[in-house]
CSV table of C-alpha atoms and ligand atoms in Angstrom, one decimal:
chain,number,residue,atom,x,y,z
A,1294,UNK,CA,11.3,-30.8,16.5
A,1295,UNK,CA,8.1,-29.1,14.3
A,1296,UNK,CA,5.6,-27.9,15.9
A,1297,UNK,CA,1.8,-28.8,15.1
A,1298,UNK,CA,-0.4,-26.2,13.5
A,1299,UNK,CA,-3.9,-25.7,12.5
A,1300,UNK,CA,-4.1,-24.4,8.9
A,1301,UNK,CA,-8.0,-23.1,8.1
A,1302,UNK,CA,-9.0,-21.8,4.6
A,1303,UNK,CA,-11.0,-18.5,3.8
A,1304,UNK,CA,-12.6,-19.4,0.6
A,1305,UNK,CA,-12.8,-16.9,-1.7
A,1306,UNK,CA,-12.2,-18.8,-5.0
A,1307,UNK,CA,-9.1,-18.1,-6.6
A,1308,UNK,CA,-7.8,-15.4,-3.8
A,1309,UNK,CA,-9.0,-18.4,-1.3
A,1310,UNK,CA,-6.3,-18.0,1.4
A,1311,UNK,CA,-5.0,-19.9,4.4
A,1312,UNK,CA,-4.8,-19.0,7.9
A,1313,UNK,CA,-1.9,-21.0,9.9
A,1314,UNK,CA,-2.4,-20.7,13.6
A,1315,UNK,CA,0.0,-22.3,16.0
A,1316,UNK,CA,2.9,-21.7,18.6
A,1317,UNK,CA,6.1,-21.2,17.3
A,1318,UNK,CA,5.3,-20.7,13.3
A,1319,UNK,CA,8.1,-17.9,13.1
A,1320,UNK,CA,10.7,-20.1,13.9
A,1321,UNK,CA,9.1,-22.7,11.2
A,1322,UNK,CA,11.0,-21.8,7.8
A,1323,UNK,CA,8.4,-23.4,5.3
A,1324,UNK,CA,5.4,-21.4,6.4
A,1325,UNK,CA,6.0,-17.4,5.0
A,1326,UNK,CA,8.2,-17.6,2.2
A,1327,UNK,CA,5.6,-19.6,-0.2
A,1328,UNK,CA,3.7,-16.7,0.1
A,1329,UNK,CA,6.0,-14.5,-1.0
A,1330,UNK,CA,6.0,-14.1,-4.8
A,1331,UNK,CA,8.3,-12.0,-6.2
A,1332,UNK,CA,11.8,-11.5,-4.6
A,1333,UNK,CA,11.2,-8.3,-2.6
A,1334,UNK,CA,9.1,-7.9,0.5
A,1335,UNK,CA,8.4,-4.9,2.8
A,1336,UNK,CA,7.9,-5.4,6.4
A,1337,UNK,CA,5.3,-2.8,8.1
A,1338,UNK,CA,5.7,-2.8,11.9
A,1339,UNK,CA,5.9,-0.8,14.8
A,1340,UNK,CA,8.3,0.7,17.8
A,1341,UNK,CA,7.1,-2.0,20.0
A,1342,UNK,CA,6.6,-5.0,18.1
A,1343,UNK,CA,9.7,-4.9,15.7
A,1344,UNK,CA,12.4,-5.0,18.8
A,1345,UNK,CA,10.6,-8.3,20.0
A,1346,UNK,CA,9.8,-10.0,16.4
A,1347,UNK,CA,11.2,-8.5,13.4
A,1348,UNK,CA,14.3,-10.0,12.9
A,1349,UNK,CA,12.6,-13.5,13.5
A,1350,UNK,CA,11.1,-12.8,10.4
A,1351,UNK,CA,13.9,-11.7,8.7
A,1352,UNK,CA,15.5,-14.7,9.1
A,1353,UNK,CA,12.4,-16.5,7.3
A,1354,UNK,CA,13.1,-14.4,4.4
A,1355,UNK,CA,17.2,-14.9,3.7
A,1356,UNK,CA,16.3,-15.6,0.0
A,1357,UNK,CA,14.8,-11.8,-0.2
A,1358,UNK,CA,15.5,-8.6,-0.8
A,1359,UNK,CA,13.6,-7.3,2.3
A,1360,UNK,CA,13.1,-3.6,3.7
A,1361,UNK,CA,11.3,-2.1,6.6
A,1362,UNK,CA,9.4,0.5,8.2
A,1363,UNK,CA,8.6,1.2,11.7
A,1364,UNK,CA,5.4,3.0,12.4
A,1365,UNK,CA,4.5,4.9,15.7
A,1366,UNK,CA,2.6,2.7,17.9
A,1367,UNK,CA,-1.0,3.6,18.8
A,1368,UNK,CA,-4.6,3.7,17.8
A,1369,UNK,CA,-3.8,7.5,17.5
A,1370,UNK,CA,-1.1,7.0,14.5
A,1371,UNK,CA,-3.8,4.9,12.2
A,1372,UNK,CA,-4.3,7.5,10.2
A,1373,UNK,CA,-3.3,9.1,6.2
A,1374,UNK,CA,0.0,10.7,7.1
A,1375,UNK,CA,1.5,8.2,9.1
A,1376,UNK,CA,0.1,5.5,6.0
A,1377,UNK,CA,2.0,8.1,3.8
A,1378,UNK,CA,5.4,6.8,5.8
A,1379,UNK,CA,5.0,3.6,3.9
A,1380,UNK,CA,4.4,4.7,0.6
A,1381,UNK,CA,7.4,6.7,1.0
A,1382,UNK,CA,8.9,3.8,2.1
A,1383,UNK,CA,8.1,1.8,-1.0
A,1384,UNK,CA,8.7,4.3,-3.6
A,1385,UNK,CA,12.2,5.2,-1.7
A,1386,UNK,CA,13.2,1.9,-1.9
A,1387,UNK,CA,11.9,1.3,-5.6
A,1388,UNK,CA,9.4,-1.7,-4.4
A,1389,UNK,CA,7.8,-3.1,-7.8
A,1390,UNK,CA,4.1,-4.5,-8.1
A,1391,UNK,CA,5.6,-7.9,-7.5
A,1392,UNK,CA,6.8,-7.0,-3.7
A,1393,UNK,CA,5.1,-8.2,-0.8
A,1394,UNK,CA,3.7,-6.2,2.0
A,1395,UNK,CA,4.2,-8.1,5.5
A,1396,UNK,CA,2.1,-6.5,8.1
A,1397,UNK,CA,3.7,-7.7,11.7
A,1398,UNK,CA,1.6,-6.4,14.6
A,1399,UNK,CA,-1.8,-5.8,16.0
A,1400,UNK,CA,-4.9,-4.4,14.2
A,1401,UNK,CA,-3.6,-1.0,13.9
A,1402,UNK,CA,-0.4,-2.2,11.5
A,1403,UNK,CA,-2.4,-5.1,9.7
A,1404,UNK,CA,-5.1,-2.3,9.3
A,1405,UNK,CA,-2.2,-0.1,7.9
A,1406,UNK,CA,-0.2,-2.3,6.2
A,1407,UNK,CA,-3.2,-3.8,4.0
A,1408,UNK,CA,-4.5,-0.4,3.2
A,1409,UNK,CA,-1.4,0.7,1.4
A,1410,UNK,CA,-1.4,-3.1,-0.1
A,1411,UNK,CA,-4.6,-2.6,-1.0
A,1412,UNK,CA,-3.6,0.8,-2.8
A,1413,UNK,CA,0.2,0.7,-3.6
A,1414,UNK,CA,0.6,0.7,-7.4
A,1415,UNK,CA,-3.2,-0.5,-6.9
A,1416,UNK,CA,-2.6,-3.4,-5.3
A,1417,UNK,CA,0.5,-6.0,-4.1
A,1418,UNK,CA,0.6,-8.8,-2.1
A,1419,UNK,CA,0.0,-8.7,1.8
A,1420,UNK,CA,0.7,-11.5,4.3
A,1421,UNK,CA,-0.9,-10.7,7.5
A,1422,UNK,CA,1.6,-11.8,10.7
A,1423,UNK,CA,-0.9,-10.6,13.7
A,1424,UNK,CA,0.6,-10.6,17.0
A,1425,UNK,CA,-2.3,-9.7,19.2
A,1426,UNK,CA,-5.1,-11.9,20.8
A,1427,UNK,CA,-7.2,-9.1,19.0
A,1428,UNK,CA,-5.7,-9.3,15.7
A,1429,UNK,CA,-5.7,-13.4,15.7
A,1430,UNK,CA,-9.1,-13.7,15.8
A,1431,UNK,CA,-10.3,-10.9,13.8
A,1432,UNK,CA,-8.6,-7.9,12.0
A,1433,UNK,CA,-5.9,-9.7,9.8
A,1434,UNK,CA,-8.6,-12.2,8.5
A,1435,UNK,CA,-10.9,-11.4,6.0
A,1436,UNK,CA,-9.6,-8.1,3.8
A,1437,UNK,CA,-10.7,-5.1,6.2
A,1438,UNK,CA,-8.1,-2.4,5.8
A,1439,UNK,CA,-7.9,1.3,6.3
A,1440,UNK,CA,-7.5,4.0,8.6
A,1441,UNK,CA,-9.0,6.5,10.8
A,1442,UNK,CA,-10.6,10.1,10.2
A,1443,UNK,CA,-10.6,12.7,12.7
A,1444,UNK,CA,-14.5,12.5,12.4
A,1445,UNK,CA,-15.1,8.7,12.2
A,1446,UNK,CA,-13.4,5.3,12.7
A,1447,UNK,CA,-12.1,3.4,10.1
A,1448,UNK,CA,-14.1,6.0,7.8
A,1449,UNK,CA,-11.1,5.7,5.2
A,1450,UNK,CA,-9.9,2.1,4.0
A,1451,UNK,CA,-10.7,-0.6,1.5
A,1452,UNK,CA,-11.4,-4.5,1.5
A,1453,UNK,CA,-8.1,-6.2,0.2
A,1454,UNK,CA,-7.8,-10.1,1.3
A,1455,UNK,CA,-4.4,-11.2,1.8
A,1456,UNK,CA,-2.6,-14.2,0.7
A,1457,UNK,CA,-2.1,-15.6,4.5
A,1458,UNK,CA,-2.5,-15.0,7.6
A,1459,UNK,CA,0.4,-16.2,10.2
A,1460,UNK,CA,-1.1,-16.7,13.6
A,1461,UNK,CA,1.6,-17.2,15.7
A,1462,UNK,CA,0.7,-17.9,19.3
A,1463,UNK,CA,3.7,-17.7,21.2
A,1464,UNK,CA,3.9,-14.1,20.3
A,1465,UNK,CA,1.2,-13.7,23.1
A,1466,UNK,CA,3.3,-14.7,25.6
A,1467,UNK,CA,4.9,-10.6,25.6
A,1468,UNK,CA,1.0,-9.1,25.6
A,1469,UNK,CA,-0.1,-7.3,28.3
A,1470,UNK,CA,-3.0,-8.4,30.3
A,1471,UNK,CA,-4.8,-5.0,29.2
A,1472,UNK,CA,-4.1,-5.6,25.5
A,1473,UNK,CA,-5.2,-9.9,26.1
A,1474,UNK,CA,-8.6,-8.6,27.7
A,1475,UNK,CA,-9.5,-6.7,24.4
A,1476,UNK,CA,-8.8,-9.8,22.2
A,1477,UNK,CA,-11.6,-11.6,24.3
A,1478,UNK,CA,-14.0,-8.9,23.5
A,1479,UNK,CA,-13.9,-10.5,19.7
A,1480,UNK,CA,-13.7,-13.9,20.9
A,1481,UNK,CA,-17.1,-13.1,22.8
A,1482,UNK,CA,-18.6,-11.5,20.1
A,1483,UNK,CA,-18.6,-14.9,17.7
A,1484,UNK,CA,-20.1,-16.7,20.6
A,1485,UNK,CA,-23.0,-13.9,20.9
A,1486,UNK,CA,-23.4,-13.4,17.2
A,1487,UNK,CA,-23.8,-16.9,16.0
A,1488,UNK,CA,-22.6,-19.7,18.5
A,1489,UNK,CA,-24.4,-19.9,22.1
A,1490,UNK,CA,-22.3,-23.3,22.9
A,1491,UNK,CA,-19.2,-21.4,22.5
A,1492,UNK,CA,-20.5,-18.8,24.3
A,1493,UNK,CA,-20.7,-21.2,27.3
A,1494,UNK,CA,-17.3,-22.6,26.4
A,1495,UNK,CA,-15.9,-19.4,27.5
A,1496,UNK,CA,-17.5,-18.8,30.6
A,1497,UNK,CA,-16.4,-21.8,31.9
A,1498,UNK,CA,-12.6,-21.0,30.6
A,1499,UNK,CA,-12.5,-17.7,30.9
A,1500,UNK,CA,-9.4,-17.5,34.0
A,1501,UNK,CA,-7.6,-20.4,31.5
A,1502,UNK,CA,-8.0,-17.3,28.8
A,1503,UNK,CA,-6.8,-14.9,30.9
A,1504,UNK,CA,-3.7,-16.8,32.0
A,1505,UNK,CA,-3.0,-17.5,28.6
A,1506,UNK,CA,-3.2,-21.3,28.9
A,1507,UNK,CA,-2.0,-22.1,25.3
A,1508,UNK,CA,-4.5,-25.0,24.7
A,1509,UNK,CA,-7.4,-23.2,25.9
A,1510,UNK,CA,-6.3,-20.2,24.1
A,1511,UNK,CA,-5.5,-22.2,20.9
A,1512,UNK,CA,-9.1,-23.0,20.7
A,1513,UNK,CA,-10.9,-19.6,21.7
A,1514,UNK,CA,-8.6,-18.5,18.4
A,1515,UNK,CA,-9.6,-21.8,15.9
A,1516,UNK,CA,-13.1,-21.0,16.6
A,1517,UNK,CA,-13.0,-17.4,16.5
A,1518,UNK,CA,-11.2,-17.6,13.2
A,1519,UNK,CA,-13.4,-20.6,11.5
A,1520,UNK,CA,-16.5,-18.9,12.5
A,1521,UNK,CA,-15.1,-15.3,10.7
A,1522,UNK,CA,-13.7,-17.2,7.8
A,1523,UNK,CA,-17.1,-18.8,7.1
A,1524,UNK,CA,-19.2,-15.5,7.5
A,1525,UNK,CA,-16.3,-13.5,5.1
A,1526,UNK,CA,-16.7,-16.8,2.7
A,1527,UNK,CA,-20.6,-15.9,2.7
A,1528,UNK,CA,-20.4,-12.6,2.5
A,1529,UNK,CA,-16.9,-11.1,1.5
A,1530,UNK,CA,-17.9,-7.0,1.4
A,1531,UNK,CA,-20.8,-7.2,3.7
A,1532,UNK,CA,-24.1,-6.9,1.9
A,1533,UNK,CA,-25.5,-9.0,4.4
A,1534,UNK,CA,-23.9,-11.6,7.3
A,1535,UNK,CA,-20.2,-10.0,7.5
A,1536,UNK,CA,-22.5,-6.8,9.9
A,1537,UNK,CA,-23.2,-9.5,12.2
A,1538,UNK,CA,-19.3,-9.1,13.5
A,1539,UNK,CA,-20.0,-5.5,14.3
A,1540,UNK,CA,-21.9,-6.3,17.2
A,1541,UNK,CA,-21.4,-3.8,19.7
A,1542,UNK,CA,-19.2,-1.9,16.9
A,1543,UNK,CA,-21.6,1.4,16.3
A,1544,UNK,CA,-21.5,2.1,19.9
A,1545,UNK,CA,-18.4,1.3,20.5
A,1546,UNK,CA,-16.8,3.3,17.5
A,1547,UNK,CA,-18.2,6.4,18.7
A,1548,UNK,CA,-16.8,6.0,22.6
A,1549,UNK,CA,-13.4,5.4,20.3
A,1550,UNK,CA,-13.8,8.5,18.4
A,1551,UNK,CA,-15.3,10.6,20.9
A,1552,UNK,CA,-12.4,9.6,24.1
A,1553,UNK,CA,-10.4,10.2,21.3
A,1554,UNK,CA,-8.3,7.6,19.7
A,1555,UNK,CA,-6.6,5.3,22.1
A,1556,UNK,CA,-8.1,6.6,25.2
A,1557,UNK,CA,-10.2,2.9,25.1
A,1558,UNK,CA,-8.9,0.3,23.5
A,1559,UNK,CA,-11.0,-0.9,20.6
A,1560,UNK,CA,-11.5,-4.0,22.8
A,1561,UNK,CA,-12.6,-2.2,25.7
A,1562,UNK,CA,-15.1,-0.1,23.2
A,1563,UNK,CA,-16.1,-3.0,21.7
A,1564,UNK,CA,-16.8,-5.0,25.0
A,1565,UNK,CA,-18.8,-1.8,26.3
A,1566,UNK,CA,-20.4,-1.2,22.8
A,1567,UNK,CA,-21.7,-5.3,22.9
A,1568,UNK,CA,-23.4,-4.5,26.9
A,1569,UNK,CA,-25.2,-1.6,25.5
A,1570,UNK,CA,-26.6,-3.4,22.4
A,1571,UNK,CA,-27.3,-6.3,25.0
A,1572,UNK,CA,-29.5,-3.5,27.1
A,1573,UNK,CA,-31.3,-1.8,23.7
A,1574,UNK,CA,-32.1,-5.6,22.8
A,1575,UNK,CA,-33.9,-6.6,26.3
A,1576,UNK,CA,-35.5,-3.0,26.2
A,1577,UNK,CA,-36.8,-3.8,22.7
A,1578,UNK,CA,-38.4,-7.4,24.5
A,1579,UNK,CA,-35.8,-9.2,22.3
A,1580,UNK,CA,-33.5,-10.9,25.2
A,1581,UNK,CA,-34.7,-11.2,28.6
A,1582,UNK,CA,-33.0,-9.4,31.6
A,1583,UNK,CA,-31.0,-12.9,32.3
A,1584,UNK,CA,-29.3,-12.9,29.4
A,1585,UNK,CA,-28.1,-9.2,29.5
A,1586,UNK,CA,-27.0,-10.0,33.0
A,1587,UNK,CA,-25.2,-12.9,31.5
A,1588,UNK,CA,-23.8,-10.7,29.0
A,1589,UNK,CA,-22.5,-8.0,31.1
A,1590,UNK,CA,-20.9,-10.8,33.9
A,1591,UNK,CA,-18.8,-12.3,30.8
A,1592,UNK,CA,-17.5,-9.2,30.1
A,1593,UNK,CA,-16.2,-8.2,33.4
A,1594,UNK,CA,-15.0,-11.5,34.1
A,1595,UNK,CA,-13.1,-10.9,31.1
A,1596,UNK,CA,-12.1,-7.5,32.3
A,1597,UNK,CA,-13.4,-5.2,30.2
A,1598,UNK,CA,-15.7,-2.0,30.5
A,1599,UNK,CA,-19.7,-2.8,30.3
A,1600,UNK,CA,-20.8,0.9,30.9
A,1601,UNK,CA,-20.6,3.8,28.3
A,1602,UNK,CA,-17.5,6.6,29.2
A,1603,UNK,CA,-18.8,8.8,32.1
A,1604,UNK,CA,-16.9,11.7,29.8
A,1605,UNK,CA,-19.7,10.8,27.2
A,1606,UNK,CA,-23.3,12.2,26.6
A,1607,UNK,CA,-26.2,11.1,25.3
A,1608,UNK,CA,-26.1,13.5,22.3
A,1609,UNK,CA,-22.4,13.0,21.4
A,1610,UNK,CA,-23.2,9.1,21.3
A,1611,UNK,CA,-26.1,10.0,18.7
A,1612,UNK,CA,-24.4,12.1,16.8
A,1613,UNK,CA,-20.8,10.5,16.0
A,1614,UNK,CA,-23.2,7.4,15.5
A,1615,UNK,CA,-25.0,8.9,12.8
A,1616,UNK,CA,-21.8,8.7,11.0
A,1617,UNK,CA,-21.0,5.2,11.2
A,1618,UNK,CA,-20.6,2.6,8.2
A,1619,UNK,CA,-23.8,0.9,8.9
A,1620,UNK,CA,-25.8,4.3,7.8
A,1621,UNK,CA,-27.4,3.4,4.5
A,1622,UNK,CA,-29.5,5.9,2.9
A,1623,UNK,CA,-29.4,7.8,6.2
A,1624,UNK,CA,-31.1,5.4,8.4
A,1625,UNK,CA,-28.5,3.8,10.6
A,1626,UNK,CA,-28.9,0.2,10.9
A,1627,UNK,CA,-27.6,-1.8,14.3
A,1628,UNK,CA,-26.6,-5.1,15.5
A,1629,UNK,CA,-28.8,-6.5,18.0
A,1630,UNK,CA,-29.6,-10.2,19.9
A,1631,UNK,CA,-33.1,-12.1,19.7
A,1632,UNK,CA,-30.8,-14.2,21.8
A,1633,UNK,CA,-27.3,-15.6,22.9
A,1634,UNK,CA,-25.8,-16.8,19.8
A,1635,UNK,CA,-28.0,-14.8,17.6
A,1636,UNK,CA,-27.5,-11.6,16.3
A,1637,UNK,CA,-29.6,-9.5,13.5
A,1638,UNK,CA,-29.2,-6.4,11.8
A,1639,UNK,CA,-32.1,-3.8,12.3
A,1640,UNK,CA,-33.4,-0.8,11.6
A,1641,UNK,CA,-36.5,-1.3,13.5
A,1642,UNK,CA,-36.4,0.6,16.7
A,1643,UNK,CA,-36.8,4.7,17.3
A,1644,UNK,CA,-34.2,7.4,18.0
A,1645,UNK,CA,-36.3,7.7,21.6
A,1646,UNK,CA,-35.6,3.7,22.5
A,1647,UNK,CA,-31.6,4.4,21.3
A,1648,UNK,CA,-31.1,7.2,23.6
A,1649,UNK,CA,-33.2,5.8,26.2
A,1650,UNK,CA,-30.3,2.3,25.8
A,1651,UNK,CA,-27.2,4.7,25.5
A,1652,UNK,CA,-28.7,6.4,29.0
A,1653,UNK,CA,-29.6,3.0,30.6
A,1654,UNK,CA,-25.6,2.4,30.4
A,1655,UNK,CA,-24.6,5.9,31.6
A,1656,UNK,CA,-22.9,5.5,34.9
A,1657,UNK,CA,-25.5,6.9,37.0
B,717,NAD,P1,-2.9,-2.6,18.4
B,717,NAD,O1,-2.5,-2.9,17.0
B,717,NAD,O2,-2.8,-1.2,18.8
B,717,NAD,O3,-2.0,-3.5,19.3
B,717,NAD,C1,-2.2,-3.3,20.7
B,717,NAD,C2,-0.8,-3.0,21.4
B,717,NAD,O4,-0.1,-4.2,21.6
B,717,NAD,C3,0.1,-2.0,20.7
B,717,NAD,O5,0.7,-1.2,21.6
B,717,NAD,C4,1.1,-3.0,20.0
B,717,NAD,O6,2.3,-2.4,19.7
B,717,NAD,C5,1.2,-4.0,21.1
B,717,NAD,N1,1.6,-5.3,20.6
B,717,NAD,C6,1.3,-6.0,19.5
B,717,NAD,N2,1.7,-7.2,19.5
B,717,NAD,C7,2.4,-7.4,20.7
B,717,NAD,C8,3.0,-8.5,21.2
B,717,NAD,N3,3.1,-9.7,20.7
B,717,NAD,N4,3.7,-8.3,22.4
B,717,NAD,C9,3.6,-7.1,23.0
B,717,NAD,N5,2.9,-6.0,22.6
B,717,NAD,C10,2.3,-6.2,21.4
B,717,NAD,O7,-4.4,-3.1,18.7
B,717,NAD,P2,-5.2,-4.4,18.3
B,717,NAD,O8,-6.1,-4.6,19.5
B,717,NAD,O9,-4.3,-5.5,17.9
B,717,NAD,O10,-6.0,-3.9,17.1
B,717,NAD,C11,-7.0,-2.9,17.2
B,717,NAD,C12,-7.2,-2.3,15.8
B,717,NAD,O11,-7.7,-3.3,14.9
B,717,NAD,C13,-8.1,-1.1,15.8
B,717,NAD,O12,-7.6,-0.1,15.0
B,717,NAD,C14,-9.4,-1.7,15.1
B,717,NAD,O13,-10.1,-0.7,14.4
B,717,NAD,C15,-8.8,-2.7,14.2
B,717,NAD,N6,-9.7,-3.8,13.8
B,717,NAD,C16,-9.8,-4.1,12.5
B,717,NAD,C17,-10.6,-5.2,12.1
B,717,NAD,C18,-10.6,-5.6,10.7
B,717,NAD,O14,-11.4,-6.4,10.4
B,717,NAD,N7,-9.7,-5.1,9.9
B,717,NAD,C19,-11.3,-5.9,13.1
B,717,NAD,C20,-11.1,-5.6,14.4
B,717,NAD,C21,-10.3,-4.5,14.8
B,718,LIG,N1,-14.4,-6.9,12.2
B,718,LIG,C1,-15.5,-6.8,11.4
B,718,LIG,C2,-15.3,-7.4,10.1
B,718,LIG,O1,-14.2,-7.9,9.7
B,718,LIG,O2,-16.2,-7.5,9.3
């Protein structure tokens, strides 16, 4: 008996693309191989995921020549040598521009897998097949790919849209709860950035989310991924909107670089980084104390961090955030709130009112 899925568009003219989401897809034969072009395809995975979902793929793909590689699993492995492994991969196996790349995993393969898309012969076809709550709502949607630098995150990558994205819910069912609580850090994000009523929506569901009720959970990841297709639609290589879904990203890349890479998860960073923007907002007289309270309860219903890393000082937060993507012409630029459900990007406060923010969320 088919299953019912929700099939949204990112429209992006001719490289428009759709975004399937739905339990059981990967048993559902008609949903991959249209996207598959030519008659070879490589699938990029890891040590964790591939036992659990790679030869359900496989079998979508009887029709094609199709290889593999497995890739070390961790935040810690996203960097150039182990994105090396698949370009040895591909040139050992004599993959032509016509192959497809098939990322299967969380952010860090999809992040992995569309970089060497992206740069492979200078460019072949990616299908995104995220299997996190993280990775459904955010990172295999909307053409962000790369890797990390010893000195900064994501520092290294390019923006190369794929030609779908395969949401498969079921594969949450084998998440862990750690790994389910940093996908609700990105799901809270679009209702701070842009959506208050969504916002709401979750507080009242949040145990539903974190007992993986599949309705409830179907519709935290609908909205999550309508709300980034229509900002990546507006604004595909962030000029403008697309830094609105970095909220909480500037502090929380720098508690990701400076724990060292996988230490947090880039949930928990995020979730941390999005209480400390919430605290330099109110201290700007931009939200009021309620709504940073508000903030801050969210998040550890959801079970995530809302202070910075005890390990962490003032001065290491302002340095490794002087290095982040949002710098332009030297002057780093932050997302903040004028409210819940409305995010801006800013340059107007001082370096005294940052530090006094990252202290403010020091554990004392
Ligand atoms: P991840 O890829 O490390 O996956 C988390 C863990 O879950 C890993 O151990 C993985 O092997 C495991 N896993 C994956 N699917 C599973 C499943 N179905 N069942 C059991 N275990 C499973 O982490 P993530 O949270 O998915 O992604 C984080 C990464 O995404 C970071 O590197 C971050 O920078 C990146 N990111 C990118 C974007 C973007 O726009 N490109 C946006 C947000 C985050
Ligand atoms: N995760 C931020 C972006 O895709 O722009």
């Amino acid at each position: 008996m088919p299953e019912s899925k929700t099939i949204l568009s990112v429209e992006l003219g001719d490289r428009s693309y759709p975004i399937y989401i739905g339990s059981n897809l990967l048993d559902q034969e008609d949903i991959l191989l249209p996207h598959i072009p030519g008659n070879s395809a490589l699938i990029v995975s890891n040590e964790t995921v591939a036992p659990l979902y790679l030869n359900k793929v496989k079998a979508l793909l009887k029709s094609k020549r199709v290889e593999t590689i497995i890739l070390p699993d961790g935040e810690k492995f996203k960097n150039l040598e182990v994105l090396n492994t698949i370009f040895d991969a591909l040139l050992s196996h004599r993959l032509d521009r016509n192959t497809t790349i098939i990322a299967l995993g969380g952010g860090v393969v999809g992040d992995m897998a569309g970089f060497a898309a992206a740069s492979y012969q200078r460019g072949v076809h990616l299908v995104q097949i995220p299997t996190t709550l993280l990775s459904q709502v955010d990172s295999s949607v909307g053409g962000k790919t790369g890797v990390n630098h010893a000195l900064g995150k994501n520092m290294i990558g390019a923006f190369y849209q794929p030609r779908a994205v395969i949401a498969d819910t079921s594969t949450l069912n084998t998440l862990d709860d750690r790994e389910l609580s940093a996908g609700l850090a990105e799901v809270i994000k679009y209702g701070l950035i842009r959506h208050a009523d969504f916002f709401e929506w979750i507080k009242i569901n949040i145990d539903q989310l974190l007992a993986k009720h599949p309705e409830t959970l179907l519709h935290a990841i609908k909205i999550s991924c309508q709300t980034k297709a229509e900002i990546v639609a507006a604004d595909e290589k962030e000029s403008g909107q697309r830094a609105l879904l970095n909220l909480g990203h500037t502090f929380g890349h720098a508690i990701e670089t400076g724990m060292g890479y996988g230490e947090w998860l880039h949930g928990e960073a995020v979730g941390a980084g999005m209480c400390m923007a919430a605290r330099m907002s109110s201290s700007l007289g931009w939200i009021q104390e309620a709504q940073v309270q508000d903030t801050i309860n969210l998040m550890q219903q959801a079970k995530l961090p809302t202070m910075a890393p005890e390990a962490m000082t003032t001065e290491q937060f302002l340095e490794l955030m002087s290095v982040d993507k949002k710098v332009l012409d030297g002057v780093l630029r932050l997302v903040l709130l004028k409210d819940i459900g409305q995010a801006v990007v800013t340059d107007n406060y001082t370096q005294k009112q940052l530090a006094e923010a990252i202290k403010a969320s020091q554990p004392a």
